[in-house]
Short mmCIF file of C-alpha atoms and ligand atoms in Angstrom, two decimals:
data_model
loop_
_atom_site.label_atom_id
_atom_site.label_comp_id
_atom_site.label_asym_id
_atom_site.label_seq_id
_atom_site.Cartn_x
_atom_site.Cartn_y
_atom_site.Cartn_z
CA MET T 65 23.30 13.35 -24.48
CA THR T 66 26.15 15.86 -24.45
CA ILE T 67 23.43 18.56 -25.60
CA LEU T 68 21.01 17.41 -22.71
CA PHE T 69 23.69 17.63 -20.39
CA LEU T 70 24.76 21.11 -21.37
CA LEU T 71 21.08 22.35 -21.33
CA LEU T 72 20.64 21.01 -17.89
CA VAL T 73 23.89 22.76 -16.72
CA PHE T 74 22.59 25.87 -18.36
CA LEU T 75 19.13 25.43 -16.69
CA VAL T 76 20.84 25.16 -13.25
CA VAL T 77 23.22 27.94 -13.79
CA ILE T 78 20.46 30.23 -15.00
CA THR T 79 17.90 29.27 -12.32
CA PHE T 80 20.13 28.24 -9.41
CA THR T 81 17.30 25.46 -8.61
CA PRO T 82 19.26 22.16 -8.30
CA ILE T 83 17.36 19.19 -9.91
CA PRO T 84 16.44 16.97 -7.21
CA THR T 85 18.81 13.82 -7.26
CA THR T 86 17.51 10.39 -6.33
CA SER T 87 18.64 11.09 -2.61
CA SER T 88 17.16 14.21 -2.16
CA ARG T 89 13.51 13.67 -3.50
CA LEU T 90 12.06 11.99 -0.41
CA THR T 91 12.13 13.80 3.11
CA GLU T 92 12.15 11.50 6.13
CA VAL T 93 9.25 12.37 8.34
CA PHE T 94 9.44 9.55 10.92
CA HIS T 95 11.65 6.44 11.54
CA TRP T 96 12.06 4.07 14.31
CA ARG T 97 14.31 1.16 15.56
CA GLN T 98 11.49 -0.55 17.06
CA VAL T 99 7.92 0.88 17.35
CA ASP T 100 6.25 1.37 20.78
CA PHE T 101 2.69 2.16 21.62
CA ALA T 102 0.66 4.98 23.72
CA PHE T 103 0.03 2.65 26.37
CA ALA T 104 -2.14 4.58 29.13
CA THR T 105 0.80 4.24 31.65
CA ASP T 106 4.34 2.97 32.17
CA ASP T 107 2.92 0.27 34.22
CA ASP T 108 0.40 -0.71 31.42
CA ARG T 109 3.43 -1.28 29.15
CA ARG T 110 5.70 -3.00 31.74
CA LEU T 111 2.56 -5.42 32.36
CA ALA T 112 2.15 -6.06 28.54
CA LYS T 113 5.40 -6.74 28.10
CA ALA T 114 5.49 -9.28 31.09
CA ARG T 115 2.47 -10.89 29.77
CA GLY T 116 3.81 -11.14 26.33
CA GLN T 117 1.02 -8.89 24.87
CA PHE T 118 3.78 -6.49 23.74
CA ILE T 119 7.19 -7.96 22.35
CA PRO T 120 8.61 -4.92 20.71
CA GLU T 121 10.87 -6.42 17.78
CA ASN T 122 7.46 -8.26 16.48
CA ASN T 123 5.63 -5.07 15.72
CA LEU T 124 6.24 -3.87 12.02
CA PRO T 125 4.16 -1.13 10.39
CA VAL T 126 3.57 -2.25 6.83
CA CYS T 127 1.36 0.73 5.33
CA VAL T 128 0.86 4.11 5.52
CA GLU T 129 -2.30 6.44 5.06
CA LYS T 130 -2.38 10.30 5.71
CA TRP T 131 -5.58 11.82 6.82
CA HIS T 132 -5.47 15.49 7.74
CA ASP T 133 -3.03 15.63 10.50
CA ARG T 134 -2.53 11.89 11.12
CA VAL T 135 -0.96 9.14 9.47
CA PHE T 136 -2.18 5.69 10.06
CA LEU T 137 -0.24 2.63 9.90
CA ALA T 138 -1.12 -1.13 9.99
CA VAL T 139 0.99 -3.40 12.15
CA PRO T 140 -0.36 -6.99 11.25
CA ARG T 141 -0.16 -9.88 13.49
CA TYR T 142 2.47 -11.70 11.66
CA LYS T 143 4.18 -12.67 15.06
CA LYS T 144 3.17 -12.65 18.74
CA GLY T 145 2.84 -9.51 20.92
CA VAL T 146 1.30 -7.08 18.82
CA PRO T 147 -0.71 -4.86 21.16
CA ALA T 148 -2.50 -2.91 18.42
CA THR T 149 -3.06 -3.55 14.80
CA LEU T 150 -4.72 -0.42 13.64
CA THR T 151 -2.78 2.70 14.79
CA TYR T 152 -1.89 6.29 14.11
CA VAL T 153 0.55 8.81 14.81
CA ASN T 154 0.22 12.80 14.54
CA LEU T 155 2.24 14.57 12.03
CA PRO T 156 4.92 16.93 13.25
CA ASN T 157 4.02 20.76 12.85
CA THR T 158 5.48 21.96 9.48
CA ASN T 159 8.06 24.06 11.12
CA ASP T 160 9.47 21.06 12.79
CA LYS T 161 12.35 19.39 10.49
CA THR T 162 13.53 16.87 12.74
CA THR T 163 12.71 13.14 12.10
CA THR T 164 10.75 11.92 14.98
CA SER T 165 9.83 8.28 16.46
CA PRO T 166 6.46 8.68 18.09
CA LEU T 167 4.53 6.22 19.98
CA LEU T 168 1.80 4.50 17.96
CA ASN T 169 -2.08 5.20 19.17
CA PRO T 170 -4.45 2.51 18.71
CA TYR T 171 -7.34 3.45 16.40
CA PRO T 172 -10.33 3.82 17.18
CA ASN T 173 -9.40 2.74 20.53
CA TRP T 174 -7.61 0.02 22.48
CA ASP T 175 -10.54 -1.86 23.08
CA SER T 176 -11.31 -2.71 19.33
CA ASN T 177 -7.78 -3.77 19.07
CA LEU T 178 -7.48 -6.18 21.92
CA ARG T 179 -7.53 -9.66 20.81
CA GLU T 180 -10.46 -10.76 22.82
CA ALA T 181 -12.71 -8.07 21.44
CA ARG T 182 -11.99 -9.45 17.97
CA ASN T 183 -13.09 -6.59 16.07
CA LEU T 184 -9.54 -6.07 14.51
CA THR T 185 -7.78 -9.11 14.19
CA SER T 186 -4.74 -8.15 11.96
CA VAL T 187 -4.95 -5.19 9.75
CA VAL T 188 -2.75 -5.31 6.70
CA LYS T 189 -3.96 -2.39 4.61
CA ILE T 190 -5.70 0.86 5.10
CA GLN T 191 -6.99 3.60 3.03
CA SER T 192 -9.11 6.82 3.53
CA ASP T 193 -11.49 8.19 1.02
CA PRO T 194 -12.79 11.46 0.09
CA CYS T 195 -16.10 10.87 2.40
CA ASP T 196 -13.83 10.77 5.65
CA ARG T 197 -14.04 6.99 5.88
CA LEU T 198 -11.02 4.80 6.92
CA TRP T 199 -11.14 1.43 4.99
CA VAL T 200 -9.54 -1.26 6.82
CA LEU T 201 -8.51 -4.52 5.38
CA ASP T 202 -8.30 -7.28 8.23
CA SER T 203 -6.60 -10.61 6.90
CA GLY T 204 -7.99 -12.39 9.91
CA GLU T 205 -4.95 -14.26 10.21
CA VAL T 206 -2.58 -14.51 13.56
CA GLU T 207 1.00 -15.91 13.43
CA ASP T 208 0.02 -17.18 10.00
CA LYS T 209 -3.23 -19.16 11.31
CA ARG T 210 -6.71 -18.16 10.38
CA GLU T 211 -8.65 -16.86 13.22
CA LYS T 212 -11.63 -15.15 11.37
CA PRO T 213 -12.53 -14.50 7.76
CA PRO T 214 -10.68 -11.81 5.99
CA SER T 215 -12.88 -8.94 6.34
CA ILE T 216 -13.51 -5.17 5.20
CA GLN T 217 -14.16 -2.74 8.04
CA VAL T 218 -15.10 0.73 7.48
CA TYR T 219 -14.55 3.68 10.15
CA ASP T 220 -16.26 7.01 10.17
CA LEU T 221 -12.96 9.38 10.77
CA ARG T 222 -15.11 11.75 12.27
CA GLN T 223 -16.97 10.08 14.84
CA HIS T 224 -14.72 7.26 15.24
CA VAL T 225 -17.08 4.51 15.08
CA GLN T 226 -17.15 1.46 12.79
CA ILE T 227 -19.91 1.90 9.97
CA GLY T 228 -19.18 -0.84 7.78
CA PHE T 229 -18.30 -4.62 8.25
CA PHE T 230 -17.92 -7.49 5.49
CA GLN T 231 -16.53 -10.73 5.88
CA LEU T 232 -15.34 -12.38 2.83
CA LYS T 233 -17.17 -15.74 2.00
CA GLU T 234 -15.42 -18.88 2.43
CA LYS T 235 -14.23 -21.21 -0.56
CA THR T 236 -15.37 -18.45 -3.25
CA ASP T 237 -13.63 -15.31 -2.02
CA TYR T 238 -10.88 -17.01 -0.05
CA THR T 239 -9.43 -20.53 0.44
CA GLU T 240 -6.48 -21.82 2.56
CA GLU T 241 -4.23 -20.54 0.15
CA SER T 242 -5.33 -16.82 0.29
CA ILE T 243 -3.14 -13.92 1.28
CA PHE T 244 -4.70 -10.62 1.35
CA SER T 245 -2.11 -7.75 1.42
CA ASN T 246 -3.55 -5.12 -0.55
CA MET T 247 -6.65 -3.32 -1.41
CA MET T 248 -7.98 -0.34 -3.46
CA VAL T 249 -11.08 1.83 -2.84
CA ASP T 250 -12.71 3.42 -5.72
CA VAL T 251 -15.17 6.03 -4.93
CA THR T 252 -15.94 9.68 -5.41
CA SER T 253 -16.97 12.18 -2.91
CA ALA T 254 -20.14 12.90 -5.11
CA ASN T 255 -21.17 8.98 -4.47
CA CYS T 256 -20.06 8.00 -1.22
CA GLU T 257 -22.37 4.78 -1.04
CA ASP T 258 -21.37 3.71 -4.53
CA ALA T 259 -17.94 2.53 -3.30
CA TYR T 260 -15.88 -0.42 -4.74
CA VAL T 261 -13.13 -2.31 -3.06
CA TYR T 262 -10.67 -4.30 -5.07
CA LEU T 263 -8.91 -6.71 -2.95
CA ALA T 264 -5.63 -8.45 -4.11
CA ASP T 265 -5.46 -11.94 -3.19
CA SER T 266 -1.83 -12.60 -3.85
CA GLY T 267 -1.78 -16.12 -2.48
CA HIS T 268 -4.83 -17.44 -4.64
CA ASN T 269 -3.77 -15.16 -7.68
CA HIS T 270 -7.23 -13.67 -7.94
CA MET T 271 -9.19 -10.44 -6.91
CA VAL T 272 -12.03 -9.80 -4.86
CA VAL T 273 -14.37 -7.11 -5.81
CA TYR T 274 -16.52 -5.58 -2.94
CA ASN T 275 -19.77 -3.46 -3.60
CA TYR T 276 -20.53 -1.24 -0.57
CA ARG T 277 -24.09 -0.39 -1.57
CA SER T 278 -25.00 -4.12 -2.18
CA ASN T 279 -22.68 -5.27 0.86
CA ASP T 280 -21.66 -8.08 -1.47
CA SER T 281 -18.50 -9.49 -3.12
CA HIS T 282 -17.66 -11.40 -6.38
CA ILE T 283 -14.33 -12.61 -7.64
CA ILE T 284 -12.37 -11.88 -10.82
CA HIS T 285 -10.06 -14.40 -12.36
CA HIS T 286 -7.41 -13.91 -15.16
CA ASN T 287 -4.12 -15.26 -16.02
CA TYR T 288 -2.46 -11.64 -15.62
CA LEU T 289 -3.12 -11.83 -11.94
CA HIS T 290 -0.65 -14.71 -11.51
CA PHE T 291 3.01 -14.56 -10.60
CA ASP T 292 5.55 -15.01 -13.09
CA PRO T 293 7.90 -18.12 -12.32
CA LEU T 294 10.83 -16.49 -13.84
CA PHE T 295 10.70 -13.48 -11.17
CA GLY T 296 10.02 -15.35 -8.04
CA ASP T 297 13.56 -15.56 -6.71
CA PHE T 298 14.65 -12.47 -4.65
CA THR T 299 18.01 -11.60 -2.90
CA MET T 300 17.87 -8.71 -0.64
CA GLY T 301 20.73 -7.93 1.74
CA ASP T 302 21.87 -11.34 3.04
CA VAL T 303 18.53 -12.93 2.64
CA ASN T 304 17.47 -15.15 -0.31
CA PHE T 305 13.87 -16.47 -0.59
CA GLN T 306 11.39 -17.59 -3.38
CA TRP T 307 8.07 -16.01 -3.61
CA GLN T 308 5.00 -16.93 -5.62
CA THR T 309 3.32 -13.77 -4.92
CA GLY T 310 0.56 -13.01 -7.56
CA ILE T 311 -1.52 -9.67 -7.95
CA TYR T 312 -0.33 -7.13 -5.59
CA GLY T 313 0.10 -3.45 -7.00
CA MET T 314 -3.13 -1.65 -8.06
CA SER T 315 -3.56 1.85 -9.01
CA LEU T 316 -6.50 3.66 -10.27
CA SER T 317 -6.71 6.66 -12.87
CA PRO T 318 -9.01 9.57 -12.64
CA LEU T 319 -12.74 8.81 -13.97
CA THR T 320 -12.72 8.31 -17.69
CA ARG T 321 -15.57 9.54 -20.00
CA ASP T 322 -17.64 6.50 -19.24
CA ASN T 323 -17.45 7.20 -15.50
CA PHE T 324 -15.17 4.30 -14.76
CA ARG T 325 -11.55 4.21 -14.08
CA VAL T 326 -8.29 2.39 -15.67
CA MET T 327 -6.78 -0.08 -13.03
CA TYR T 328 -3.22 -0.52 -13.46
CA PHE T 329 -1.90 -3.86 -11.78
CA HIS T 330 0.92 -5.92 -11.47
CA PRO T 331 1.72 -9.23 -9.40
CA LEU T 332 4.46 -8.87 -7.20
CA ALA T 333 6.96 -11.78 -8.48
CA SER T 334 6.67 -10.38 -11.97
CA THR T 335 8.03 -7.37 -13.76
CA MET T 336 5.05 -6.66 -16.02
CA GLU T 337 2.46 -4.19 -15.72
CA PHE T 338 -1.44 -4.73 -16.91
CA ALA T 339 -4.47 -2.69 -17.20
CA VAL T 340 -8.01 -3.17 -17.20
CA THR T 341 -11.15 -1.08 -16.94
CA THR T 342 -13.10 -1.02 -13.68
CA LYS T 343 -16.14 -1.53 -15.97
CA VAL T 344 -15.30 -5.06 -16.25
CA LEU T 345 -14.04 -5.58 -12.47
CA GLN T 346 -17.43 -4.33 -11.40
CA ASN T 347 -19.37 -6.51 -13.70
CA ARG T 348 -21.00 -9.44 -11.54
CA SER T 349 -21.95 -11.26 -14.37
CA LEU T 350 -18.92 -11.17 -16.29
CA ASP T 351 -18.06 -13.87 -18.86
CA PHE T 352 -14.63 -14.84 -18.32
CA SER T 353 -13.71 -16.32 -21.75
CA ARG T 354 -15.24 -13.25 -23.43
CA SER T 355 -13.68 -10.66 -20.94
CA ASN T 356 -10.17 -12.18 -21.74
CA PHE T 357 -9.18 -9.43 -24.13
CA ASP T 358 -10.38 -6.57 -21.88
CA PHE T 359 -7.20 -7.10 -19.80
CA LYS T 360 -4.39 -5.18 -21.39
CA VAL T 361 -0.47 -5.94 -21.18
CA MET T 362 1.16 -2.57 -20.59
CA GLY T 363 4.58 -3.94 -20.86
CA SER T 364 7.65 -4.77 -18.85
CA ARG T 365 9.79 -2.83 -16.21
CA GLY T 366 13.00 -4.99 -17.02
CA PRO T 367 14.93 -7.40 -15.04
CA GLY T 368 15.11 -6.63 -11.26
CA SER T 369 12.08 -4.43 -11.22
CA GLN T 370 9.75 -6.75 -9.09
CA SER T 371 7.34 -4.34 -7.39
CA ALA T 372 4.81 -4.15 -4.37
CA ALA T 373 2.62 -1.11 -3.96
CA SER T 374 1.61 1.29 -6.58
CA SER T 375 -0.45 4.58 -6.38
CA LEU T 376 -1.44 7.16 -9.11
CA ASP T 377 -1.44 10.82 -8.71
CA GLU T 378 -4.67 12.27 -10.32
CA GLU T 379 -3.42 15.65 -10.98
CA THR T 380 -0.12 14.58 -12.92
CA GLY T 381 -1.17 11.26 -13.87
CA VAL T 382 1.95 9.77 -12.78
CA ILE T 383 1.99 6.22 -11.02
CA PHE T 384 4.53 5.70 -8.49
CA TYR T 385 5.65 2.12 -7.61
CA SER T 386 8.01 0.39 -5.13
CA LEU T 387 11.14 -1.18 -6.35
CA LEU T 388 11.80 -3.93 -3.97
CA VAL T 389 15.13 -5.52 -5.42
CA ARG T 390 16.49 -2.20 -5.99
CA SER T 391 15.32 -0.50 -2.94
CA GLY T 392 13.67 2.45 -4.72
CA VAL T 393 10.86 4.22 -5.91
CA GLY T 394 10.07 4.14 -9.85
CA CYS T 395 7.42 6.39 -11.96
CA TRP T 396 5.48 6.27 -15.04
CA ASN T 397 3.44 9.09 -16.40
CA THR T 398 0.02 7.92 -17.75
CA PHE T 399 -0.83 11.24 -19.18
CA ARG T 400 2.01 11.13 -21.69
CA GLY T 401 0.69 8.51 -23.95
CA GLU T 402 3.98 6.74 -24.22
CA GLU T 403 4.65 2.94 -24.42
CA TYR T 404 5.17 1.46 -20.98
CA ASN T 405 9.04 0.22 -21.23
CA GLU T 406 12.25 0.89 -19.50
CA LYS T 407 12.81 4.30 -21.32
CA SER T 408 9.62 5.69 -20.22
CA LEU T 409 9.90 4.79 -16.59
CA GLY T 410 11.69 6.97 -14.13
CA LEU T 411 13.55 6.64 -10.92
CA VAL T 412 12.46 8.93 -7.99
CA ALA T 413 14.67 7.47 -5.34
CA GLU T 414 17.21 4.43 -4.84
CA ASP T 415 18.86 3.67 -1.70
CA ASN T 416 19.60 0.15 -0.15
CA THR T 417 19.88 1.29 3.29
CA THR T 418 16.89 3.67 3.89
CA LEU T 419 14.83 2.44 1.30
CA ASN T 420 15.45 -1.16 2.22
CA TYR T 421 12.17 -3.08 1.25
CA PRO T 422 9.83 -0.13 0.26
CA MET T 423 6.83 -1.78 1.24
CA ASP T 424 4.25 1.05 0.46
CA VAL T 425 4.06 3.87 -1.67
CA ARG T 426 1.03 6.17 -1.62
CA VAL T 427 -0.17 9.49 -2.94
CA ASP T 428 -2.65 11.47 -0.73
CA ARG T 429 -5.30 13.80 -1.91
CA ASN T 430 -3.06 16.70 -1.58
CA GLY T 431 -0.64 15.65 -3.97
CA ILE T 432 2.00 14.20 -1.71
CA LEU T 433 3.82 11.23 -2.03
CA TRP T 434 4.47 8.92 1.06
CA VAL T 435 6.74 5.85 1.10
CA LEU T 436 7.36 3.20 4.12
CA SER T 437 10.33 0.97 4.07
CA ASN T 438 10.55 -1.69 6.69
CA LYS T 439 13.28 -4.16 5.98
CA LEU T 440 10.28 -6.99 5.70
CA PRO T 441 12.38 -9.90 4.46
CA ALA T 442 14.89 -9.47 7.42
CA PHE T 443 11.85 -9.29 9.66
CA LEU T 444 10.36 -12.37 8.34
CA TYR T 445 13.36 -14.64 7.55
CA SER T 446 16.15 -13.46 10.07
CA SER T 447 15.89 -10.75 12.45
CA LEU T 448 15.90 -6.83 12.57
CA LYS T 449 18.71 -5.21 14.25
CA PRO T 450 17.26 -3.26 17.31
CA ASP T 451 20.28 -0.95 17.18
CA GLU T 452 19.71 0.44 13.51
CA VAL T 453 16.64 2.23 12.02
CA ASN T 454 14.47 -0.30 10.46
CA ILE T 455 11.30 1.56 9.57
CA ARG T 456 11.02 4.78 7.76
CA ILE T 457 8.42 7.09 6.54
CA PHE T 458 9.09 9.56 3.74
CA LYS T 459 7.12 12.24 1.83
CA SER T 460 7.48 14.39 -0.95
CA LEU T 461 5.60 16.76 -3.22
CA VAL T 462 4.44 14.71 -6.10
CA ARG T 463 5.97 17.58 -8.44
CA ASN T 464 9.10 17.57 -6.53
CA ALA T 465 9.53 13.82 -6.83
CA ILE T 466 9.19 13.65 -10.52
CA LYS T 467 11.31 17.07 -11.38
CA GLY T 468 14.07 15.99 -13.75
CA THR T 469 12.65 12.46 -14.29
CA VAL T 470 10.95 11.15 -17.41
CA CYS T 471 7.73 11.27 -15.50
CA ASP T 472 7.83 15.11 -15.09
CA GLU T 473 4.93 16.99 -16.96
CA MET T 474 5.72 18.19 -20.78
C1 LIG F 282 -16.91 -3.54 17.60
O1 LIG F 282 -17.73 -3.21 16.59
C2 LIG F 282 -19.11 -2.90 16.81
C3 LIG F 282 -19.74 -2.44 15.55
O2 LIG F 282 -19.58 -3.22 14.44
C4 LIG F 282 -19.20 -2.00 17.98
O3 LIG F 282 -20.52 -1.92 18.42
C5 LIG F 282 -18.40 -2.65 19.25
O4 LIG F 282 -18.59 -1.56 20.11
C6 LIG F 282 -16.98 -2.75 18.88
N1 LIG F 282 -16.27 -3.36 19.85
C7 LIG F 282 -15.29 -2.58 20.33
C8 LIG F 282 -14.41 -3.44 21.39
O5 LIG F 282 -14.68 -1.81 20.10
C1 LIG F 283 -22.90 -6.76 5.33
O1 LIG F 283 -22.51 -8.15 5.59
C2 LIG F 283 -21.91 -8.69 6.64
C3 LIG F 283 -21.66 -10.15 6.37
O2 LIG F 283 -20.37 -10.41 5.93
C4 LIG F 283 -22.78 -8.49 7.72
O3 LIG F 283 -22.15 -8.80 8.96
C5 LIG F 283 -23.37 -6.91 7.79
O4 LIG F 283 -24.27 -6.68 8.68
C6 LIG F 283 -23.69 -6.41 6.51
N1 LIG F 283 -23.99 -5.11 6.67
C7 LIG F 283 -25.08 -4.57 6.22
C8 LIG F 283 -25.16 -3.08 6.25
O5 LIG F 283 -26.05 -5.16 5.83
C1 LIG F 284 24.06 -1.62 -1.00
O1 LIG F 284 24.75 -1.26 -2.39
C2 LIG F 284 26.10 -1.33 -2.33
C3 LIG F 284 26.54 -0.63 -3.85
O2 LIG F 284 25.97 -1.21 -4.80
C4 LIG F 284 26.59 -2.60 -2.18
O3 LIG F 284 28.03 -2.56 -2.12
C5 LIG F 284 25.98 -3.03 -0.73
O4 LIG F 284 26.41 -4.34 -0.60
C6 LIG F 284 24.49 -2.89 -0.62
N1 LIG F 284 24.17 -3.27 0.55
C7 LIG F 284 23.06 -4.07 0.59
C8 LIG F 284 22.53 -4.03 2.30
O5 LIG F 284 22.39 -4.52 -0.12
C1 LIG F 285 -21.36 -7.90 -18.09
O1 LIG F 285 -20.85 -8.91 -18.81
C2 LIG F 285 -21.64 -9.65 -19.44
C3 LIG F 285 -20.92 -10.65 -19.90
O2 LIG F 285 -19.79 -10.73 -20.39
C4 LIG F 285 -22.09 -8.65 -20.51
O3 LIG F 285 -22.94 -9.40 -21.40
C5 LIG F 285 -22.57 -7.39 -19.72
O4 LIG F 285 -23.14 -6.67 -20.99
C6 LIG F 285 -21.69 -7.00 -18.94
N1 LIG F 285 -22.38 -5.87 -18.29
C7 LIG F 285 -22.00 -4.57 -18.25
C8 LIG F 285 -22.89 -3.60 -17.48
O5 LIG F 285 -20.84 -4.23 -18.96
#
């Protein structure tokens, strides 16, 4: 330990490059006390407020997705008064170092976001792909009530039009207990039509697999998709609550030799990580009793390490994952061939003020890590203070984020 410390001091002195610390690895790009929207005119905003179509404190972005100079944000209709559920903001130009709080623009337009139009009901997750498409997971639920079946919608990011739409099938794909909160798109630029989407149903503890080419879905059962009753008790800030949230975090490895990927996944109310090949997930005629052993236990992150979103950087092989109770972001390098345990896991950032409920963690195609924190438990179970910053978006070059951690490249 001492030798390591001296070596670190030595390196710092020699090169004058400070090792990033857990508070310096992430750079804040946006923050909001409350989000506001790009209404056409101030009168429109006033009118929307007067009619209860816009209630500022009820709007909370839950996921972040960067595409070119845009950052897309999903604002689910958890509560009344969400004017647009699929939105984006433009990135400030690179010289601008100040954190900004831009207005949210509806995507693809106001009309599709209108509740009467019913194209976008309540978006909970978005992901862009190498074919310039935006995949949208719409829970179909408004204020906890089902208005429509959960759906997957696909938008052409160049033309801004909907090019795909699929509704999950009642009873098989979703039930009353279903809570759709996360998805993972699996596609390469060489095979845009051969896209698969893995959907996490964290209420029903199963996964729905959607195939874009056949425009059909099937489901995956496995005990490892279930929550762990020992890790469902959460205390964050002043709020204590019990969650039974199953499968949530999913990240995909680069293509393996057989042209499939490894999916690393974890239930939210759990500290375990698991893995399975997408060959198994994509198999419609899977025999679940025989495929049981295709699912692998990676290991435990240790107490207090419940995690929501995760994302893998294909260059370095590092998985980043949110740490909900610890208000941080952790990492694990899949390329190093080490066992998954507390020693091989790194800490990228930790801060119970700025990373209060790090709900989304996402690596974009340029090797940049994005993190969104939003105080979700306070939003759901008490209320957010309008005079405090409640929503933050950070970024970091992956290589900077892992520098000095056990996740760094060898
Ligand atoms: C809803 O989506 C369909 C395409 O599936 C499109 O034709 C229609 O214009 C959209 N409606 C709105 C209001 O955007
Ligand atoms: C895919 O299935 C949905 C039903 O969920 C249907 O509305 C849609 O038109 C189908 N798309 C294609 C391309 O067949
Ligand atoms: C943040 O952490 C500090 C030090 O561990 C603790 O004193 C404080 O109560 C925490 N604040 C919240 C909001 O959890
Ligand atoms: C799909 O699963 C079935 C039953 O487990 C197995 O017989 C079949 O070979 C699998 N198909 C592929 C393509 O792996």
